[in-house]
Amino acid sequence: MTATPLDPDRLAARLAEVYLVVGPLSRKVLRIVEQSQPVMGMSVGVRAVLDQLHREGARTVPQMARTQDLSRQFVQRMVNDASTLGWVEAVDNPAHRRSSLIRITPDGERAIAAVVAREHELMGRVPGDLTDTDVDTTLRVLRVMLAGLEDVEAQS
């Protein structure tokens, strides 16, 4: 391995390798979460909404959709599902009368805490001798890739 930044052609080839791993990894995680749904009691989409609200506080549906790179319609359906279960509620938005803020409820906080605890237990079973530095580097690379693709998408 080298500490010198890669030239664009080599960088493209190496990042393509990352995509080849990230796609199957993402699908595998989603499959495990979906298979565990009866245990966890929520869909992957509702889980994403609750997690975002737990981490970032109240948000509008359009804000959540942008952050998650999903359609507003899909996020609205997930919010509706979560609302039916008593996990989120719509509250007045002082910044925009027509777009309510969606806020996680105490029941929603308990639900997402249980799901995250279950996921952490499952992730703790992943074998390997990974270090904090390994994970920090992985996160740095993935965040740079995400930001770079957002720039590419904006230019398209």
Coordinates of C-alpha atoms in Angstrom, one line a residue:
M1 CA 0.0 0.0 0.0
T2 CA 1.1 3.5 -0.7
A3 CA 0.6 6.8 1.1
T4 CA 0.7 8.7 -2.2
P5 CA -2.7 9.8 -3.6
L6 CA -3.7 7.6 -6.6
D7 CA -3.9 9.0 -10.1
P8 CA -7.5 9.2 -11.5
D9 CA -7.3 6.0 -13.5
R10 CA -6.0 3.9 -10.6
L11 CA -8.4 5.6 -8.2
A12 CA -11.3 4.7 -10.4
A13 CA -10.3 1.1 -10.5
R14 CA -9.8 0.8 -6.8
L15 CA -13.1 2.6 -6.0
A16 CA -14.9 0.2 -8.4
E17 CA -13.6 -2.6 -6.2
V18 CA -15.2 -0.9 -3.2
Y19 CA -18.5 -0.7 -5.0
L20 CA -18.3 -4.4 -5.8
V21 CA -18.1 -5.1 -2.1
V22 CA -20.5 -2.4 -0.8
G23 CA -23.4 -3.5 -3.0
P24 CA -23.6 -7.1 -1.8
L25 CA -22.8 -6.0 1.8
S26 CA -25.7 -3.6 1.8
R27 CA -28.1 -6.2 0.4
K28 CA -26.9 -8.8 2.9
V29 CA -27.4 -6.4 5.8
L30 CA -30.9 -5.5 4.5
R31 CA -31.8 -9.1 4.1
I32 CA -30.6 -9.9 7.7
V33 CA -32.6 -7.0 9.0
E34 CA -35.7 -8.0 7.0
Q35 CA -35.4 -11.7 8.2
S36 CA -35.1 -10.4 11.8
Q37 CA -38.2 -8.1 11.3
P38 CA -40.5 -10.3 13.4
V39 CA -37.9 -10.1 16.2
M40 CA -37.4 -6.4 15.7
G41 CA -40.9 -5.5 14.8
M42 CA -40.3 -2.9 12.1
S43 CA -39.5 -2.6 8.4
V44 CA -36.1 -1.4 7.1
G45 CA -37.8 1.8 5.8
V46 CA -39.4 2.6 9.2
R47 CA -36.1 1.8 10.9
A48 CA -34.3 4.3 8.7
V49 CA -36.8 7.0 9.5
L50 CA -36.7 6.3 13.3
D51 CA -32.9 6.2 13.2
Q52 CA -32.6 9.5 11.5
L53 CA -35.1 11.2 13.8
H54 CA -33.3 9.7 16.8
R55 CA -29.9 11.0 15.6
E56 CA -30.9 14.3 14.1
G57 CA -34.1 15.4 15.8
A58 CA -37.4 16.4 14.2
R59 CA -37.3 16.7 10.4
T60 CA -39.7 17.3 7.6
V61 CA -40.4 14.4 5.2
P62 CA -38.6 16.3 2.3
Q63 CA -35.5 16.8 4.6
M64 CA -35.5 13.1 5.5
A65 CA -35.9 12.1 1.8
R66 CA -33.0 14.2 0.7
T67 CA -30.7 13.0 3.4
Q68 CA -31.6 9.3 2.7
D69 CA -31.6 9.8 -1.1
L70 CA -35.1 8.4 -1.3
S71 CA -38.3 9.6 -2.8
R72 CA -40.6 11.8 -0.6
Q73 CA -43.5 9.5 -1.3
F74 CA -41.6 6.5 0.1
V75 CA -40.4 8.3 3.2
Q76 CA -44.0 9.6 3.7
R77 CA -45.3 6.0 3.6
M78 CA -42.7 5.0 6.1
V79 CA -43.6 8.0 8.3
N80 CA -47.3 6.9 8.0
D81 CA -46.4 3.4 9.0
A82 CA -44.4 4.6 12.0
S83 CA -47.2 7.0 13.0
T84 CA -49.7 4.2 13.0
L85 CA -47.5 2.3 15.4
G86 CA -47.2 5.4 17.6
W87 CA -43.5 5.8 17.0
V88 CA -43.6 9.3 15.4
E89 CA -45.9 12.3 15.4
A90 CA -46.4 15.3 13.2
V91 CA -45.9 18.7 15.0
D92 CA -46.2 22.3 13.8
N93 CA -43.2 23.5 11.9
P94 CA -42.5 27.2 12.7
A95 CA -40.4 27.5 9.5
H96 CA -43.0 26.2 7.1
R97 CA -46.7 26.0 7.7
R98 CA -47.5 23.3 5.1
S99 CA -44.7 20.9 5.9
S100 CA -45.0 19.5 9.4
L101 CA -42.1 18.4 11.4
I102 CA -42.0 14.7 12.2
R103 CA -40.8 13.9 15.7
I104 CA -40.0 10.6 17.3
T105 CA -42.1 9.7 20.3
P106 CA -40.9 8.1 23.5
D107 CA -42.3 4.7 22.2
G108 CA -40.4 5.3 19.0
E109 CA -37.2 6.0 21.0
R110 CA -37.7 2.7 22.8
A111 CA -38.4 0.8 19.5
I112 CA -35.3 2.2 17.8
A113 CA -33.1 1.5 20.8
A114 CA -34.2 -2.1 20.9
V115 CA -33.5 -2.5 17.1
V116 CA -30.1 -0.8 17.4
A117 CA -29.2 -3.1 20.4
R118 CA -30.2 -6.1 18.3
E119 CA -28.2 -4.9 15.3
H120 CA -25.2 -4.2 17.5
E121 CA -25.4 -7.8 18.9
L122 CA -25.5 -9.2 15.4
M123 CA -22.6 -6.9 14.2
G124 CA -20.6 -8.0 17.2
R125 CA -20.6 -11.5 15.8
V126 CA -18.6 -10.4 12.7
P127 CA -15.3 -12.1 12.9
G128 CA -12.0 -10.4 12.3
D129 CA -9.3 -8.4 14.0
L130 CA -10.4 -5.0 12.8
T131 CA -9.1 -1.9 14.7
D132 CA -10.6 1.5 15.2
T133 CA -8.1 2.8 12.6
D134 CA -9.4 0.3 10.1
V135 CA -13.0 1.4 10.7
D136 CA -12.1 5.1 10.7
T137 CA -10.3 4.7 7.3
T138 CA -13.3 2.7 5.9
L139 CA -15.7 5.4 7.0
R140 CA -13.5 8.2 5.6
V141 CA -13.3 6.5 2.2
L142 CA -17.0 5.8 2.0
R143 CA -17.9 9.4 3.0
V144 CA -15.5 10.8 0.4
M145 CA -17.1 8.5 -2.2
L146 CA -20.6 9.5 -1.2
A147 CA -19.7 13.2 -1.3
G148 CA -17.9 12.8 -4.7
L149 CA -21.0 11.1 -6.2
E150 CA -23.3 13.8 -4.9
D151 CA -21.0 16.3 -6.7
V152 CA -21.2 14.2 -9.9
E153 CA -24.9 13.9 -9.6
A154 CA -25.4 17.6 -9.1
Q155 CA -23.3 18.3 -12.3
S156 CA -25.4 15.9 -14.3

